[in-house]
Short mmCIF file of C-alpha atoms in Angstrom, two decimals:
data_model
loop_
_atom_site.label_atom_id
_atom_site.label_comp_id
_atom_site.label_asym_id
_atom_site.label_seq_id
_atom_site.Cartn_x
_atom_site.Cartn_y
_atom_site.Cartn_z
CA ASP A 19 -10.34 1.54 12.24
CA THR A 20 -7.30 3.67 13.01
CA VAL A 21 -7.76 6.89 11.07
CA LEU A 22 -4.66 8.62 9.73
CA THR A 23 -4.90 12.33 8.97
CA GLN A 24 -2.56 14.14 6.57
CA SER A 25 -2.57 17.65 5.19
CA PRO A 26 -3.81 17.54 1.58
CA ALA A 27 -1.06 19.52 -0.09
CA LEU A 28 2.20 21.41 0.33
CA ALA A 29 4.26 23.60 -1.97
CA VAL A 30 7.97 24.17 -1.42
CA SER A 31 10.97 25.42 -3.37
CA PRO A 32 13.83 23.13 -4.39
CA GLY A 33 16.57 23.06 -1.78
CA GLU A 34 14.21 23.71 1.10
CA ARG A 35 13.35 21.39 3.95
CA VAL A 36 9.81 20.03 4.08
CA THR A 37 7.98 18.13 6.78
CA ILE A 38 4.88 16.09 6.04
CA SER A 39 2.79 15.14 9.03
CA CYS A 40 0.52 12.22 9.82
CA ARG A 41 -1.64 12.00 12.91
CA ALA A 42 -3.23 8.73 14.06
CA SER A 43 -6.56 8.56 15.85
CA GLU A 44 -5.00 6.21 18.40
CA SER A 45 -1.52 5.10 19.30
CA VAL A 46 0.22 2.95 16.70
CA SER A 47 3.53 2.81 18.58
CA THR A 48 6.18 2.87 15.82
CA GLY A 49 4.08 0.90 13.37
CA MET A 50 4.07 3.72 10.82
CA HIS A 51 5.38 3.63 7.28
CA TRP A 52 5.71 6.16 4.47
CA TYR A 53 5.29 5.77 0.73
CA GLN A 54 5.90 7.98 -2.28
CA GLN A 55 3.61 7.73 -5.27
CA LYS A 56 4.25 9.54 -8.53
CA PRO A 57 1.47 9.96 -11.11
CA GLY A 58 0.73 6.75 -12.97
CA GLN A 59 3.06 4.70 -10.78
CA GLN A 60 2.72 2.32 -7.90
CA PRO A 61 3.65 3.45 -4.38
CA LYS A 62 7.25 3.11 -3.25
CA LEU A 63 8.24 2.40 0.35
CA LEU A 64 10.45 5.14 1.81
CA ILE A 65 10.38 4.66 5.58
CA TYR A 66 9.29 1.71 7.69
CA GLY A 67 8.89 1.39 11.43
CA ALA A 68 8.53 5.17 11.75
CA SER A 69 12.20 5.99 11.25
CA ASN A 70 13.97 3.27 9.26
CA LEU A 71 15.14 4.22 5.79
CA GLU A 72 14.27 1.63 3.15
CA SER A 73 17.24 0.33 1.19
CA GLY A 74 18.04 2.43 -1.85
CA VAL A 75 16.10 5.48 -0.67
CA PRO A 76 18.17 8.69 -0.53
CA ALA A 77 19.23 9.87 2.91
CA ARG A 78 17.40 13.13 2.20
CA PHE A 79 14.33 11.30 3.43
CA SER A 80 13.85 10.66 7.13
CA GLY A 81 11.02 9.75 9.45
CA SER A 82 10.27 10.37 13.09
CA GLY A 83 7.56 9.99 15.66
CA SER A 84 5.80 7.45 17.81
CA GLY A 85 2.37 7.03 19.31
CA THR A 86 0.02 9.27 17.35
CA ASP A 87 2.21 11.91 15.68
CA PHE A 88 4.61 11.19 12.85
CA THR A 89 6.67 13.20 10.42
CA LEU A 90 8.32 12.54 7.08
CA THR A 91 11.11 15.03 6.35
CA ILE A 92 12.76 15.68 3.02
CA ASP A 93 15.90 17.81 3.25
CA PRO A 94 16.77 19.15 0.82
CA VAL A 95 13.81 18.81 -1.53
CA GLU A 96 14.60 18.12 -5.18
CA ALA A 97 12.43 18.56 -8.25
CA ASP A 98 12.05 14.79 -8.59
CA ASP A 99 10.31 14.65 -5.19
CA THR A 100 7.08 15.96 -6.69
CA ALA A 101 4.65 13.23 -5.69
CA THR A 102 1.95 12.24 -3.25
CA TYR A 103 3.15 10.89 0.08
CA PHE A 104 1.07 8.41 2.06
CA CYS A 105 1.45 7.26 5.64
CA GLN A 106 0.26 3.79 6.62
CA GLN A 107 -0.02 2.15 10.02
CA SER A 108 0.33 -1.52 10.81
CA TRP A 109 -0.21 -1.53 14.57
CA ASN A 110 -3.85 -2.45 14.00
CA ASP A 111 -5.46 -3.65 10.78
CA PRO A 112 -3.55 -1.59 8.21
CA THR A 113 -4.93 1.78 7.22
CA PHE A 114 -3.58 4.58 5.05
CA GLY A 115 -3.67 8.33 5.30
CA GLY A 116 -5.34 10.35 2.57
CA GLY A 117 -2.01 11.44 1.14
CA THR A 118 -0.14 14.75 0.94
CA LYS A 119 0.52 16.09 -2.54
CA LEU A 120 3.89 17.78 -2.65
CA GLU A 121 4.39 20.39 -5.33
CA LEU A 122 7.52 22.33 -6.09
CA LYS A 123 7.41 26.06 -6.66
CA GLU B 124 14.99 -7.95 -9.72
CA VAL B 125 11.77 -8.29 -7.77
CA GLN B 126 8.69 -8.14 -9.99
CA LEU B 127 5.01 -8.43 -9.21
CA VAL B 128 2.69 -8.56 -12.21
CA GLU B 129 -1.06 -8.42 -11.71
CA SER B 130 -3.66 -9.51 -14.22
CA GLY B 131 -7.34 -10.34 -14.48
CA GLY B 132 -8.87 -6.90 -14.16
CA GLY B 133 -11.36 -5.23 -16.45
CA LEU B 134 -14.99 -4.20 -16.68
CA VAL B 135 -17.36 -6.35 -14.64
CA GLN B 136 -21.05 -6.08 -13.88
CA PRO B 137 -22.39 -5.56 -10.36
CA GLY B 138 -22.96 -8.86 -8.59
CA ALA B 139 -20.43 -10.73 -10.68
CA SER B 140 -17.24 -12.46 -9.60
CA LEU B 141 -13.67 -11.81 -10.65
CA LYS B 142 -10.31 -13.38 -9.86
CA LEU B 143 -7.11 -11.39 -9.93
CA SER B 144 -3.69 -12.97 -10.19
CA CYS B 145 -0.23 -11.72 -9.31
CA VAL B 146 2.84 -13.52 -10.58
CA ALA B 147 5.97 -12.91 -8.54
CA SER B 148 9.57 -13.25 -9.64
CA GLY B 149 13.02 -12.27 -8.47
CA PHE B 150 12.64 -13.58 -4.92
CA THR B 151 11.63 -16.73 -3.06
CA PHE B 152 7.88 -16.26 -3.05
CA SER B 153 7.24 -18.91 -0.40
CA ASP B 154 9.35 -16.96 2.13
CA TYR B 155 7.10 -13.90 2.22
CA TRP B 156 3.74 -12.78 3.44
CA MET B 157 1.82 -11.15 0.61
CA SER B 158 -0.98 -8.60 0.63
CA TRP B 159 -3.53 -6.90 -1.60
CA VAL B 160 -4.13 -3.17 -1.43
CA ARG B 161 -6.51 -1.15 -3.59
CA GLN B 162 -6.66 2.49 -4.59
CA THR B 163 -9.91 4.16 -5.61
CA PRO B 164 -10.17 6.63 -8.48
CA GLY B 165 -10.14 9.35 -5.81
CA LYS B 166 -6.73 7.98 -4.68
CA THR B 167 -7.92 6.57 -1.34
CA MET B 168 -5.80 3.57 -0.38
CA GLU B 169 -7.40 0.56 1.31
CA TRP B 170 -5.80 -2.60 2.65
CA ILE B 171 -7.75 -5.67 1.54
CA GLY B 172 -5.95 -8.45 3.35
CA ASP B 173 -2.86 -10.58 3.60
CA ILE B 174 -1.73 -14.19 3.54
CA LYS B 175 1.03 -15.97 5.38
CA TYR B 176 4.00 -17.27 3.42
CA ASP B 177 2.74 -20.88 3.53
CA GLY B 178 -0.89 -19.97 2.92
CA SER B 179 -1.97 -21.25 6.33
CA TYR B 180 -3.35 -17.94 7.58
CA THR B 181 -5.25 -15.07 6.05
CA ASN B 182 -6.49 -11.80 7.47
CA TYR B 183 -8.97 -9.42 5.85
CA ALA B 184 -10.36 -5.95 6.24
CA PRO B 185 -13.63 -6.56 8.12
CA SER B 186 -15.68 -4.73 5.50
CA LEU B 187 -14.44 -7.06 2.75
CA LYS B 188 -14.08 -10.36 4.58
CA ASN B 189 -17.34 -11.87 3.36
CA ARG B 190 -16.76 -11.16 -0.33
CA PHE B 191 -13.01 -11.34 -0.95
CA THR B 192 -10.70 -14.35 -0.63
CA ILE B 193 -6.93 -14.34 -0.83
CA SER B 194 -5.01 -17.47 -1.77
CA ARG B 195 -1.62 -18.41 -3.14
CA ASP B 196 0.12 -21.14 -5.10
CA ASN B 197 3.74 -21.19 -4.01
CA ALA B 198 4.65 -23.70 -6.73
CA LYS B 199 3.57 -21.12 -9.30
CA SER B 200 4.77 -18.07 -7.32
CA THR B 201 1.29 -16.66 -7.75
CA LEU B 202 -1.01 -14.74 -5.45
CA TYR B 203 -4.75 -14.57 -6.04
CA LEU B 204 -7.67 -12.38 -5.06
CA GLN B 205 -11.12 -13.84 -5.58
CA MET B 206 -13.77 -11.13 -5.58
CA SER B 207 -17.44 -12.02 -5.41
CA ASN B 208 -20.68 -10.04 -5.56
CA VAL B 209 -18.75 -6.98 -6.67
CA ARG B 210 -20.20 -3.51 -6.18
CA SER B 211 -19.59 -0.14 -7.76
CA GLU B 212 -17.50 0.85 -4.75
CA ASP B 213 -15.07 -1.94 -5.61
CA THR B 214 -13.97 0.08 -8.64
CA ALA B 215 -10.28 0.64 -8.03
CA THR B 216 -6.74 -0.21 -8.99
CA TYR B 217 -5.70 -3.39 -7.21
CA TYR B 218 -2.10 -3.81 -6.13
CA CYS B 219 -0.29 -6.96 -5.16
CA THR B 220 2.31 -6.18 -2.50
CA ARG B 221 5.06 -8.02 -0.73
CA GLY B 222 5.24 -7.91 3.01
CA TYR B 223 3.37 -7.91 6.28
CA GLY B 224 3.05 -4.58 8.02
CA SER B 225 4.96 -2.53 5.52
CA TYR B 226 5.04 -3.29 1.81
CA ASP B 227 8.44 -3.09 0.18
CA TYR B 228 7.42 -4.05 -3.36
CA TRP B 229 4.24 -3.27 -5.28
CA GLY B 230 3.00 -4.46 -8.61
CA GLN B 231 2.03 -1.97 -11.28
CA GLY B 232 -1.62 -2.50 -10.39
CA VAL B 233 -4.63 -3.79 -12.30
CA MET B 234 -7.79 -1.77 -12.84
CA VAL B 235 -11.19 -3.17 -11.95
CA THR B 236 -14.27 -1.25 -13.03
CA VAL B 237 -17.66 -2.34 -11.74
CA SER B 238 -20.44 -1.00 -13.92
CA SER B 239 -23.51 -2.16 -15.77
#
């Protein structure tokens, strides 16, 4: 299995820029996707193919990376962005990262 | 509006079988690959498997392949997950998702609890 590693949690202030990282145990090319999950809700696709913004998602969200290192950036962060963010790769059998819980100060 | 509505979850005893359903609406179901993903109480996400738009091909997580079966009825716009010989570690919220690779729509999820 391709293991995806994320930092467990981050805390930022509204208006700041935040980067959430995801490292793959092997290259996944650009087969990386990002989801936002708020408490009690299903995940929502934000970024697909490493850097493509899903329709309807604010341009404050962006993704970058290829190979093994990927980043989701939110700039600027808003209060409504409080959520857990998951990366997921599809280069091999799909696997998910453990999620990064984003809290606002 | 795209909607995916799962059903069929609940409390089930170890070793039993269970079949989940997902009714799709708001899009042409037969045009899309569909997948099942589950999330444990500890929030770990796990891909279960997917099925081609015409039902001719399925792919499963190797650890689940022998116990879980995905099928679909395009005439009913419904996706299924047949679970057999369930174990306590199958306790999770099960999501029906649209897509292959990335998943652009998710159902609200259905809870399955395996316990005696």
